[in-house]
Amino acid sequence: MAIAVTGTEEGGAGVGDSPMPHVVMVSFPAQGHLNPLLRLAKRVAAKGLLVTLCSTDDTARRIAAAASTSVGALADPTRVGRGFIRFEFFSDGIAPDDPVRQLDFDFFMAALRSAGPPALTALVRRQVVPVACIVGNPFVPWVLDVAADLGLPSGVLWVQSAAVFSIYYHCHHALATFPSEDNPDVTVQLPGLPPLRPEDLPTFLLWTSPYQILKIVILEQFGNLSNASWVFANTFDELEHEAIEAISHHQVIIPIGPLVDPPAEGAGSKEIGGGEIKADLFKAADESIQWLARHPPRSVVYVSVGSVVVLTEEEMEEVAWGLKHTGRPFLWVVRSDARERLPAGFAEAVEAEGIGMLVEWSPQERVLEHEAVACFLTHCGWNSTMEALTAGVPVVAYPQFGDQVPDAKMLAEACGVGVRLPAPATRAELQRCVKAVTEGETAEAIRRRASEWKEAAAKAVSEGGSSDRHIQAFVDDLTKKAARPTN
Ligand code: UDP
């Protein structure tokens, strides 16, 4: 049943006679961007706003397929707390099912940049409930220009750490010296951050990075950022206080994380809710939760490298046999594009011996909050990093590129919630790392710190917490503007 969100008393979703403030959020089509924006949408909606979450038509097809629903059904508003969320999509200018999206990043970005602005402008103009604000996220900086052309205020959700924001900001504005081909051995000194050696930096900034296009795309976002009225970041004050303070002398960033859905039951689940609304691009193996339930507390090793990283065949082989030899049950996410890299006979052996479970995609947040999970072998994408801290799960950090490298350092060193698995992984090192975070005195200390971070994360997003107050201020601001009579 479609719910009226006309913003009137009649529709039952209004704030008095004023229209319910309507925020359009626009996500770059990647899992690591969609998840935090949707979670922000839920937190904002829960406080009484209507949010329309937008991405490309191709994303719509994938979300609908993963959720076994239709694209049309995604447009229906779903109640979340005191507000609503719905989805709407626009064309990226490429024909449906054209593999060029996956094969040629340059081409895809150019197509999106050309088709996105007019399509988003039309989408905003056709909204029945007038739009109060547009919020974009990384890789779609043109969203801010669309908002400005429409005379609307805009915001950005930064989906990585404040530390990484600061590093990129200083690089874009040439405010510090970074390693270069001529001067490779530079220690970067930035306010609010420890000295950064080249190996501590997001790898895309290094002149040796094979992904120079990503450096351009990432830094480009800082060009028009000052047009945004709000720059939110998926982090929290207790985690990155100094980095947030220091960068805010140049550009104020508003910590509103960790953006993680509240557990299915427990604090926040009722006030926020909307846990059933997902933007998964892959179908999650929900049966993994039943599988976890058959294992004792703190027994299972959970392994995932997110939505982009693909390990080499050699790494897959070492991880496979390393996991087997830990003697612990394991839940390993092997996406379909990595399946053929598994060692021959391994999947069959896992099945026959009942030593683990291989899935193409997991309901990760629910997995991490399950008591059977002992540790998380992660690539340290920022969402996974936030989810691990929120769940209080010890980690074995195995970063590959980009911000995963500083994220791993933060988890293992600054937060003290895990250890780093040296690259390239070997089975012996993997076993050693899993043991280090699950058995003995070191593991005990790691678990204690993980519990402390879990508590701090929960506090930040609970009512009146440091992040919650920032979200409330944003909602209050828009609500006041919506209530103001227009001439
Ligand atoms: N994720 C998931 N199931 C999986 C693997 C990942 O739901 O099997 C989610 C995970 O919870 C996170 C996102 O996908 O929210 C991945 O984002 P992250 O920043 O960790 O890594 P990326 O995919 O961007 O490299």
PDB file of C-alpha atoms in Angstrom, residues 42-311:
ATOM      1  CA  LYS A  42      17.234   6.334   7.924  1.00  0.00           C
ATOM      2  CA  ARG A  43      18.552   8.463  10.783  1.00  0.00           C
ATOM      3  CA  VAL A  44      17.268  11.653   9.194  1.00  0.00           C
ATOM      4  CA  ALA A  45      13.914  10.138   8.253  1.00  0.00           C
ATOM      5  CA  ALA A  46      13.464   8.756  11.759  1.00  0.00           C
ATOM      6  CA  LYS A  47      13.444  12.336  13.032  1.00  0.00           C
ATOM      7  CA  GLY A  48      10.566  13.339  10.771  1.00  0.00           C
ATOM      8  CA  LEU A  49      11.855  13.976   7.248  1.00  0.00           C
ATOM      9  CA  LEU A  50      10.973  12.481   3.902  1.00  0.00           C
ATOM     10  CA  VAL A  51      14.083  11.196   2.132  1.00  0.00           C
ATOM     11  CA  THR A  52      14.233  10.189  -1.511  1.00  0.00           C
ATOM     12  CA  LEU A  53      17.405   8.190  -2.071  1.00  0.00           C
ATOM     13  CA  CYS A  54      18.577   8.319  -5.674  1.00  0.00           C
ATOM     14  CA  SER A  55      21.108   6.510  -7.774  1.00  0.00           C
ATOM     15  CA  THR A  56      21.326   5.197 -11.321  1.00  0.00           C
ATOM     16  CA  ASP A  57      18.787   2.992 -13.120  1.00  0.00           C
ATOM     17  CA  ASP A  58      21.346   0.210 -13.291  1.00  0.00           C
ATOM     18  CA  THR A  59      21.672   0.386  -9.482  1.00  0.00           C
ATOM     19  CA  ALA A  60      17.881   0.179  -9.221  1.00  0.00           C
ATOM     20  CA  ARG A  61      17.843  -3.059 -11.184  1.00  0.00           C
ATOM     21  CA  ARG A  62      20.535  -4.546  -8.977  1.00  0.00           C
ATOM     22  CA  ILE A  63      18.928  -3.455  -5.680  1.00  0.00           C
ATOM     23  CA  ALA A  64      15.533  -4.769  -6.784  1.00  0.00           C
ATOM     24  CA  ALA A  65      17.025  -8.109  -7.896  1.00  0.00           C
ATOM     25  CA  ALA A  66      18.971  -8.533  -4.637  1.00  0.00           C
ATOM     26  CA  ALA A  67      15.870  -7.738  -2.574  1.00  0.00           C
ATOM     27  CA  SER A  68      13.578  -9.896  -4.793  1.00  0.00           C
ATOM     28  CA  THR A  69      11.318  -6.945  -5.466  1.00  0.00           C
ATOM     29  CA  SER A  70      10.485  -4.662  -8.387  1.00  0.00           C
ATOM     30  CA  VAL A  71      12.050  -1.309  -9.206  1.00  0.00           C
ATOM     31  CA  GLY A  72       8.550   0.196  -9.074  1.00  0.00           C
ATOM     32  CA  ALA A  73       8.030  -1.013  -5.501  1.00  0.00           C
ATOM     33  CA  LEU A  74      11.190   0.812  -4.388  1.00  0.00           C
ATOM     34  CA  ALA A  75       9.510   4.146  -5.168  1.00  0.00           C
ATOM     35  CA  ASP A  76       6.850   3.568  -2.502  1.00  0.00           C
ATOM     36  CA  PRO A  77       7.542   5.439   0.726  1.00  0.00           C
ATOM     37  CA  THR A  78       8.348   3.236   3.709  1.00  0.00           C
ATOM     38  CA  ARG A  79       7.808   4.612   7.171  1.00  0.00           C
ATOM     39  CA  VAL A  80      10.982   4.976   9.229  1.00  0.00           C
ATOM     40  CA  GLY A  81      10.428   6.418  12.701  1.00  0.00           C
ATOM     41  CA  ARG A  82       8.577   9.709  12.231  1.00  0.00           C
ATOM     42  CA  GLY A  83       9.433  10.042   8.549  1.00  0.00           C
ATOM     43  CA  PHE A  84       9.694   8.132   5.301  1.00  0.00           C
ATOM     44  CA  ILE A  85      12.226   6.771   2.834  1.00  0.00           C
ATOM     45  CA  ARG A  86      11.648   6.043  -0.825  1.00  0.00           C
ATOM     46  CA  PHE A  87      13.926   5.426  -3.807  1.00  0.00           C
ATOM     47  CA  GLU A  88      14.017   7.063  -7.192  1.00  0.00           C
ATOM     48  CA  PHE A  89      16.496   6.557  -9.990  1.00  0.00           C
ATOM     49  CA  PHE A  90      17.937   8.301 -13.039  1.00  0.00           C
ATOM     50  CA  SER A  91      19.790   7.298 -16.178  1.00  0.00           C
ATOM     51  CA  ASP A  92      23.589   7.197 -16.315  1.00  0.00           C
ATOM     52  CA  GLY A  93      23.335   7.559 -20.087  1.00  0.00           C
ATOM     53  CA  ILE A  94      24.466   3.990 -20.820  1.00  0.00           C
ATOM     54  CA  ALA A  95      22.234   1.235 -22.201  1.00  0.00           C
ATOM     55  CA  PRO A  96      20.929  -1.321 -19.665  1.00  0.00           C
ATOM     56  CA  ASP A  97      23.216  -4.341 -19.244  1.00  0.00           C
ATOM     57  CA  ASP A  98      26.105  -2.694 -21.112  1.00  0.00           C
ATOM     58  CA  PRO A  99      29.225  -4.227 -19.496  1.00  0.00           C
ATOM     59  CA  VAL A 100      31.170  -1.013 -20.169  1.00  0.00           C
ATOM     60  CA  ARG A 101      30.051   0.149 -16.700  1.00  0.00           C
ATOM     61  CA  GLN A 102      32.262  -2.477 -15.101  1.00  0.00           C
ATOM     62  CA  LEU A 103      34.972  -2.528 -17.751  1.00  0.00           C
ATOM     63  CA  ASP A 104      35.815   1.125 -18.353  1.00  0.00           C
ATOM     64  CA  PHE A 105      35.739   3.386 -15.281  1.00  0.00           C
ATOM     65  CA  ASP A 106      36.815   6.492 -17.267  1.00  0.00           C
ATOM     66  CA  PHE A 107      34.042   6.018 -19.786  1.00  0.00           C
ATOM     67  CA  PHE A 108      31.480   5.369 -17.071  1.00  0.00           C
ATOM     68  CA  MET A 109      32.457   8.483 -15.094  1.00  0.00           C
ATOM     69  CA  ALA A 110      32.249  10.655 -18.222  1.00  0.00           C
ATOM     70  CA  ALA A 111      28.809   9.241 -19.092  1.00  0.00           C
ATOM     71  CA  LEU A 112      27.518   9.791 -15.558  1.00  0.00           C
ATOM     72  CA  ARG A 113      28.889  13.317 -15.444  1.00  0.00           C
ATOM     73  CA  SER A 114      27.152  14.174 -18.684  1.00  0.00           C
ATOM     74  CA  ALA A 115      23.801  12.380 -18.122  1.00  0.00           C
ATOM     75  CA  GLY A 116      23.554  12.855 -14.337  1.00  0.00           C
ATOM     76  CA  PRO A 117      23.017  16.624 -13.948  1.00  0.00           C
ATOM     77  CA  PRO A 118      20.060  17.040 -16.369  1.00  0.00           C
ATOM     78  CA  ALA A 119      18.486  13.795 -15.133  1.00  0.00           C
ATOM     79  CA  LEU A 120      18.805  14.829 -11.477  1.00  0.00           C
ATOM     80  CA  THR A 121      17.453  18.315 -12.245  1.00  0.00           C
ATOM     81  CA  ALA A 122      14.357  16.769 -13.847  1.00  0.00           C
ATOM     82  CA  LEU A 123      13.973  14.332 -10.958  1.00  0.00           C
ATOM     83  CA  VAL A 124      14.030  17.135  -8.381  1.00  0.00           C
ATOM     84  CA  ARG A 125      11.613  19.282 -10.398  1.00  0.00           C
ATOM     85  CA  ARG A 126       9.024  16.520 -10.709  1.00  0.00           C
ATOM     86  CA  GLN A 127       8.831  15.825  -6.944  1.00  0.00           C
ATOM     87  CA  VAL A 128       5.340  16.267  -5.505  1.00  0.00           C
ATOM     88  CA  VAL A 129       6.696  17.182  -2.073  1.00  0.00           C
ATOM     89  CA  PRO A 130       8.991  20.187  -2.676  1.00  0.00           C
ATOM     90  CA  VAL A 131      12.673  19.463  -2.141  1.00  0.00           C
ATOM     91  CA  ALA A 132      14.374  21.336   0.714  1.00  0.00           C
ATOM     92  CA  CYS A 133      17.923  20.131   0.241  1.00  0.00           C
ATOM     93  CA  ILE A 134      20.101  17.801  -1.855  1.00  0.00           C
ATOM     94  CA  VAL A 135      22.827  15.646  -0.288  1.00  0.00           C
ATOM     95  CA  GLY A 136      25.434  13.916  -2.442  1.00  0.00           C
ATOM     96  CA  ASN A 137      28.340  11.659  -1.664  1.00  0.00           C
ATOM     97  CA  PRO A 138      31.818  11.119  -3.117  1.00  0.00           C
ATOM     98  CA  PHE A 139      32.427  10.751  -6.859  1.00  0.00           C
ATOM     99  CA  VAL A 140      29.338  12.824  -7.779  1.00  0.00           C
ATOM    100  CA  PRO A 141      30.557  16.388  -7.101  1.00  0.00           C
ATOM    101  CA  TRP A 142      28.204  17.702  -9.811  1.00  0.00           C
ATOM    102  CA  VAL A 143      25.302  17.113  -7.392  1.00  0.00           C
ATOM    103  CA  LEU A 144      26.355  20.310  -5.568  1.00  0.00           C
ATOM    104  CA  ASP A 145      26.230  22.249  -8.847  1.00  0.00           C
ATOM    105  CA  VAL A 146      22.732  20.922  -9.618  1.00  0.00           C
ATOM    106  CA  ALA A 147      21.555  22.050  -6.165  1.00  0.00           C
ATOM    107  CA  ALA A 148      23.092  25.509  -6.678  1.00  0.00           C
ATOM    108  CA  ASP A 149      21.439  25.875 -10.107  1.00  0.00           C
ATOM    109  CA  LEU A 150      18.080  24.964  -8.549  1.00  0.00           C
ATOM    110  CA  GLY A 151      18.645  27.464  -5.727  1.00  0.00           C
ATOM    111  CA  LEU A 152      18.661  24.690  -3.120  1.00  0.00           C
ATOM    112  CA  PRO A 153      21.016  24.204  -0.176  1.00  0.00           C
ATOM    113  CA  SER A 154      23.216  21.138  -0.420  1.00  0.00           C
ATOM    114  CA  GLY A 155      25.245  18.768   1.664  1.00  0.00           C
ATOM    115  CA  VAL A 156      27.815  16.024   1.185  1.00  0.00           C
ATOM    116  CA  LEU A 157      28.325  12.783   3.044  1.00  0.00           C
ATOM    117  CA  TRP A 158      32.028  11.934   3.197  1.00  0.00           C
ATOM    118  CA  VAL A 159      32.160   8.129   3.425  1.00  0.00           C
ATOM    119  CA  GLN A 160      35.698   7.727   4.747  1.00  0.00           C
ATOM    120  CA  SER A 161      37.531   8.808   7.877  1.00  0.00           C
ATOM    121  CA  ALA A 162      38.167  12.405   8.933  1.00  0.00           C
ATOM    122  CA  ALA A 163      41.889  11.597   8.788  1.00  0.00           C
ATOM    123  CA  VAL A 164      41.630  10.586   5.139  1.00  0.00           C
ATOM    124  CA  PHE A 165      39.460  13.636   4.401  1.00  0.00           C
ATOM    125  CA  SER A 166      42.193  15.811   5.871  1.00  0.00           C
ATOM    126  CA  ILE A 167      44.941  14.082   3.863  1.00  0.00           C
ATOM    127  CA  TYR A 168      43.080  14.520   0.566  1.00  0.00           C
ATOM    128  CA  TYR A 169      42.084  18.088   1.441  1.00  0.00           C
ATOM    129  CA  HIS A 170      45.678  19.095   2.123  1.00  0.00           C
ATOM    130  CA  CYS A 171      46.818  17.388  -1.062  1.00  0.00           C
ATOM    131  CA  HIS A 172      44.144  19.016  -3.237  1.00  0.00           C
ATOM    132  CA  HIS A 173      44.899  22.488  -1.883  1.00  0.00           C
ATOM    133  CA  ALA A 174      48.689  21.889  -1.911  1.00  0.00           C
ATOM    134  CA  LEU A 175      48.890  22.711   1.801  1.00  0.00           C
ATOM    135  CA  ALA A 176      51.568  20.102   2.531  1.00  0.00           C
ATOM    136  CA  THR A 177      54.345  18.245   0.746  1.00  0.00           C
ATOM    137  CA  PHE A 178      53.425  14.749  -0.381  1.00  0.00           C
ATOM    138  CA  PRO A 179      55.712  12.024  -1.738  1.00  0.00           C
ATOM    139  CA  SER A 180      56.438  12.338  -5.452  1.00  0.00           C
ATOM    140  CA  GLU A 181      58.594  10.606  -8.027  1.00  0.00           C
ATOM    141  CA  ASP A 182      61.398  13.132  -7.394  1.00  0.00           C
ATOM    142  CA  ASN A 183      60.935  13.143  -3.645  1.00  0.00           C
ATOM    143  CA  PRO A 184      59.504   9.755  -2.680  1.00  0.00           C
ATOM    144  CA  ASP A 185      60.622   9.553   0.941  1.00  0.00           C
ATOM    145  CA  VAL A 186      58.513  12.300   2.496  1.00  0.00           C
ATOM    146  CA  THR A 187      56.906  12.164   5.921  1.00  0.00           C
ATOM    147  CA  VAL A 188      53.678  14.149   5.693  1.00  0.00           C
ATOM    148  CA  GLN A 189      52.950  16.349   8.723  1.00  0.00           C
ATOM    149  CA  LEU A 190      49.332  17.414   9.073  1.00  0.00           C
ATOM    150  CA  PRO A 191      47.612  19.090  12.015  1.00  0.00           C
ATOM    151  CA  GLY A 192      45.683  16.678  14.234  1.00  0.00           C
ATOM    152  CA  LEU A 193      47.314  13.592  12.696  1.00  0.00           C
ATOM    153  CA  PRO A 194      50.444  11.617  13.582  1.00  0.00           C
ATOM    154  CA  PRO A 195      53.356  11.974  11.090  1.00  0.00           C
ATOM    155  CA  LEU A 196      52.446   9.974   7.999  1.00  0.00           C
ATOM    156  CA  ARG A 197      55.050   7.880   6.200  1.00  0.00           C
ATOM    157  CA  PRO A 198      54.368   7.079   2.519  1.00  0.00           C
ATOM    158  CA  GLU A 199      53.165   3.604   3.556  1.00  0.00           C
ATOM    159  CA  ASP A 200      50.552   5.210   5.864  1.00  0.00           C
ATOM    160  CA  LEU A 201      48.894   7.259   3.104  1.00  0.00           C
ATOM    161  CA  PRO A 202      45.875   6.313   0.989  1.00  0.00           C
ATOM    162  CA  THR A 203      47.663   4.522  -1.836  1.00  0.00           C
ATOM    163  CA  PHE A 204      45.833   6.451  -4.571  1.00  0.00           C
ATOM    164  CA  LEU A 205      47.908   9.500  -3.627  1.00  0.00           C
ATOM    165  CA  LEU A 206      51.205   7.764  -4.308  1.00  0.00           C
ATOM    166  CA  TRP A 207      52.894   8.367  -7.614  1.00  0.00           C
ATOM    167  CA  THR A 208      53.386   4.585  -7.880  1.00  0.00           C
ATOM    168  CA  SER A 209      49.622   3.893  -7.767  1.00  0.00           C
ATOM    169  CA  PRO A 210      48.322   2.138 -10.887  1.00  0.00           C
ATOM    170  CA  TYR A 211      44.963   3.903 -10.352  1.00  0.00           C
ATOM    171  CA  GLN A 212      45.875   7.542 -11.175  1.00  0.00           C
ATOM    172  CA  ILE A 213      42.325   8.153 -12.427  1.00  0.00           C
ATOM    173  CA  LEU A 214      41.012   7.539  -8.901  1.00  0.00           C
ATOM    174  CA  LYS A 215      43.350  10.183  -7.518  1.00  0.00           C
ATOM    175  CA  ILE A 216      41.873  12.662 -10.013  1.00  0.00           C
ATOM    176  CA  VAL A 217      38.273  11.662  -9.247  1.00  0.00           C
ATOM    177  CA  ILE A 218      38.819  11.760  -5.488  1.00  0.00           C
ATOM    178  CA  LEU A 219      40.600  15.110  -5.411  1.00  0.00           C
ATOM    179  CA  GLU A 220      38.136  16.672  -7.843  1.00  0.00           C
ATOM    180  CA  GLN A 221      35.482  16.498  -5.129  1.00  0.00           C
ATOM    181  CA  PHE A 222      37.334  19.070  -3.087  1.00  0.00           C
ATOM    182  CA  GLY A 223      36.978  21.640  -5.874  1.00  0.00           C
ATOM    183  CA  ASN A 224      33.409  22.752  -5.114  1.00  0.00           C
ATOM    184  CA  LEU A 225      33.023  21.428  -1.549  1.00  0.00           C
ATOM    185  CA  SER A 226      32.806  24.907  -0.078  1.00  0.00           C
ATOM    186  CA  ASN A 227      29.430  25.272  -1.882  1.00  0.00           C
ATOM    187  CA  ALA A 228      27.955  22.673   0.489  1.00  0.00           C
ATOM    188  CA  SER A 229      26.107  23.957   3.547  1.00  0.00           C
ATOM    189  CA  TRP A 230      26.826  20.708   5.373  1.00  0.00           C
ATOM    190  CA  VAL A 231      29.786  18.339   4.994  1.00  0.00           C
ATOM    191  CA  PHE A 232      28.902  15.269   7.024  1.00  0.00           C
ATOM    192  CA  ALA A 233      31.401  12.515   7.763  1.00  0.00           C
ATOM    193  CA  ASN A 234      30.774   8.897   8.694  1.00  0.00           C
ATOM    194  CA  THR A 235      32.906   9.066  11.814  1.00  0.00           C
ATOM    195  CA  PHE A 236      32.415  10.122  15.431  1.00  0.00           C
ATOM    196  CA  ASP A 237      33.971  12.697  17.652  1.00  0.00           C
ATOM    197  CA  GLU A 238      35.220  10.208  20.261  1.00  0.00           C
ATOM    198  CA  LEU A 239      37.123   8.330  17.531  1.00  0.00           C
ATOM    199  CA  GLU A 240      38.706  11.202  15.598  1.00  0.00           C
ATOM    200  CA  HIS A 241      38.383  14.301  17.743  1.00  0.00           C
ATOM    201  CA  GLU A 242      41.770  15.826  16.887  1.00  0.00           C
ATOM    202  CA  ALA A 243      41.537  15.169  13.158  1.00  0.00           C
ATOM    203  CA  ILE A 244      38.014  16.646  13.029  1.00  0.00           C
ATOM    204  CA  GLU A 245      39.030  19.726  15.016  1.00  0.00           C
ATOM    205  CA  ALA A 246      42.152  20.355  12.977  1.00  0.00           C
ATOM    206  CA  ILE A 247      40.600  20.078   9.516  1.00  0.00           C
ATOM    207  CA  SER A 248      37.616  22.156  10.581  1.00  0.00           C
ATOM    208  CA  HIS A 249      39.888  25.247  10.550  1.00  0.00           C
ATOM    209  CA  HIS A 250      39.825  24.818   6.758  1.00  0.00           C
ATOM    210  CA  GLN A 251      36.550  23.032   6.157  1.00  0.00           C
ATOM    211  CA  VAL A 252      34.021  22.214   8.856  1.00  0.00           C
ATOM    212  CA  ILE A 253      33.125  18.546   8.840  1.00  0.00           C
ATOM    213  CA  ILE A 254      30.207  17.262  10.872  1.00  0.00           C
ATOM    214  CA  PRO A 255      30.681  13.796  12.397  1.00  0.00           C
ATOM    215  CA  ILE A 256      27.402  11.869  12.279  1.00  0.00           C
ATOM    216  CA  GLY A 257      28.622   8.252  12.461  1.00  0.00           C
ATOM    217  CA  PRO A 258      29.135   5.481  12.852  1.00  0.00           C
ATOM    218  CA  LEU A 259      26.497   4.962  10.185  1.00  0.00           C
ATOM    219  CA  VAL A 260      25.497   1.442  11.046  1.00  0.00           C
ATOM    220  CA  ASP A 261      21.930   0.207  11.385  1.00  0.00           C
ATOM    221  CA  PRO A 262      20.952  -0.470  14.988  1.00  0.00           C
ATOM    222  CA  PRO A 263      20.807  -4.186  15.875  1.00  0.00           C
ATOM    223  CA  ALA A 264      17.531  -5.895  14.914  1.00  0.00           C
ATOM    224  CA  GLU A 265      16.515  -5.799  18.562  1.00  0.00           C
ATOM    225  CA  GLY A 266      17.824  -3.447  21.179  1.00  0.00           C
ATOM    226  CA  ALA A 267      18.686   0.231  21.552  1.00  0.00           C
ATOM    227  CA  GLY A 268      17.637   2.317  18.586  1.00  0.00           C
ATOM    228  CA  SER A 269      15.849  -0.463  16.719  1.00  0.00           C
ATOM    229  CA  LYS A 270      12.401   0.979  17.420  1.00  0.00           C
ATOM    230  CA  GLU A 271      13.225   4.715  17.262  1.00  0.00           C
ATOM    231  CA  ILE A 272      15.098   4.381  13.986  1.00  0.00           C
ATOM    232  CA  GLY A 273      13.930   1.122  12.478  1.00  0.00           C
ATOM    233  CA  GLY A 274      13.907   0.671   8.721  1.00  0.00           C
ATOM    234  CA  GLY A 275      16.355  -2.214   9.098  1.00  0.00           C
ATOM    235  CA  GLU A 276      14.451  -4.018   6.366  1.00  0.00           C
ATOM    236  CA  ILE A 277      15.271  -1.271   3.837  1.00  0.00           C
ATOM    237  CA  LYS A 278      18.457  -2.260   2.044  1.00  0.00           C
ATOM    238  CA  ALA A 279      20.429  -1.097  -0.949  1.00  0.00           C
ATOM    239  CA  ASP A 280      22.413  -4.303  -1.408  1.00  0.00           C
ATOM    240  CA  LEU A 281      23.756  -4.809  -4.922  1.00  0.00           C
ATOM    241  CA  PHE A 282      24.225  -8.528  -4.255  1.00  0.00           C
ATOM    242  CA  LYS A 283      21.767 -11.006  -2.778  1.00  0.00           C
ATOM    243  CA  ALA A 284      22.762 -11.664   0.831  1.00  0.00           C
ATOM    244  CA  ALA A 285      22.882 -15.263   2.077  1.00  0.00           C
ATOM    245  CA  ASP A 286      20.510 -14.865   5.029  1.00  0.00           C
ATOM    246  CA  GLU A 287      20.965 -18.557   5.803  1.00  0.00           C
ATOM    247  CA  SER A 288      24.419 -17.670   7.123  1.00  0.00           C
ATOM    248  CA  ILE A 289      22.700 -16.329  10.262  1.00  0.00           C
ATOM    249  CA  GLN A 290      21.110 -19.738  10.920  1.00  0.00           C
ATOM    250  CA  TRP A 291      24.482 -21.321  10.257  1.00  0.00           C
ATOM    251  CA  LEU A 292      26.124 -18.995  12.805  1.00  0.00           C
ATOM    252  CA  ALA A 293      23.444 -19.895  15.348  1.00  0.00           C
ATOM    253  CA  ARG A 294      24.681 -23.485  15.258  1.00  0.00           C
ATOM    254  CA  HIS A 295      28.122 -22.442  16.523  1.00  0.00           C
ATOM    255  CA  PRO A 296      29.322 -21.611  20.032  1.00  0.00           C
ATOM    256  CA  PRO A 297      29.920 -18.008  21.072  1.00  0.00           C
ATOM    257  CA  ARG A 298      33.154 -16.472  19.762  1.00  0.00           C
ATOM    258  CA  SER A 299      34.109 -19.453  17.612  1.00  0.00           C
ATOM    259  CA  VAL A 300      33.715 -18.337  13.981  1.00  0.00           C
ATOM    260  CA  VAL A 301      36.218 -16.446  11.793  1.00  0.00           C
ATOM    261  CA  TYR A 302      34.299 -14.105   9.452  1.00  0.00           C
ATOM    262  CA  VAL A 303      36.144 -13.135   6.249  1.00  0.00           C
ATOM    263  CA  SER A 304      35.164 -10.473   3.742  1.00  0.00           C
ATOM    264  CA  VAL A 305      37.046  -8.104   1.453  1.00  0.00           C
ATOM    265  CA  GLY A 306      34.020  -5.978   0.596  1.00  0.00           C
ATOM    266  CA  SER A 307      32.486  -5.268  -2.784  1.00  0.00           C
ATOM    267  CA  VAL A 308      35.518  -4.336  -4.893  1.00  0.00           C
ATOM    268  CA  VAL A 309      38.732  -6.085  -3.787  1.00  0.00           C
ATOM    269  CA  VAL A 310      39.599  -9.340  -5.521  1.00  0.00           C
ATOM    270  CA  LEU A 311      42.437 -11.337  -3.993  1.00  0.00           C
TER     271      LEU A 311
END
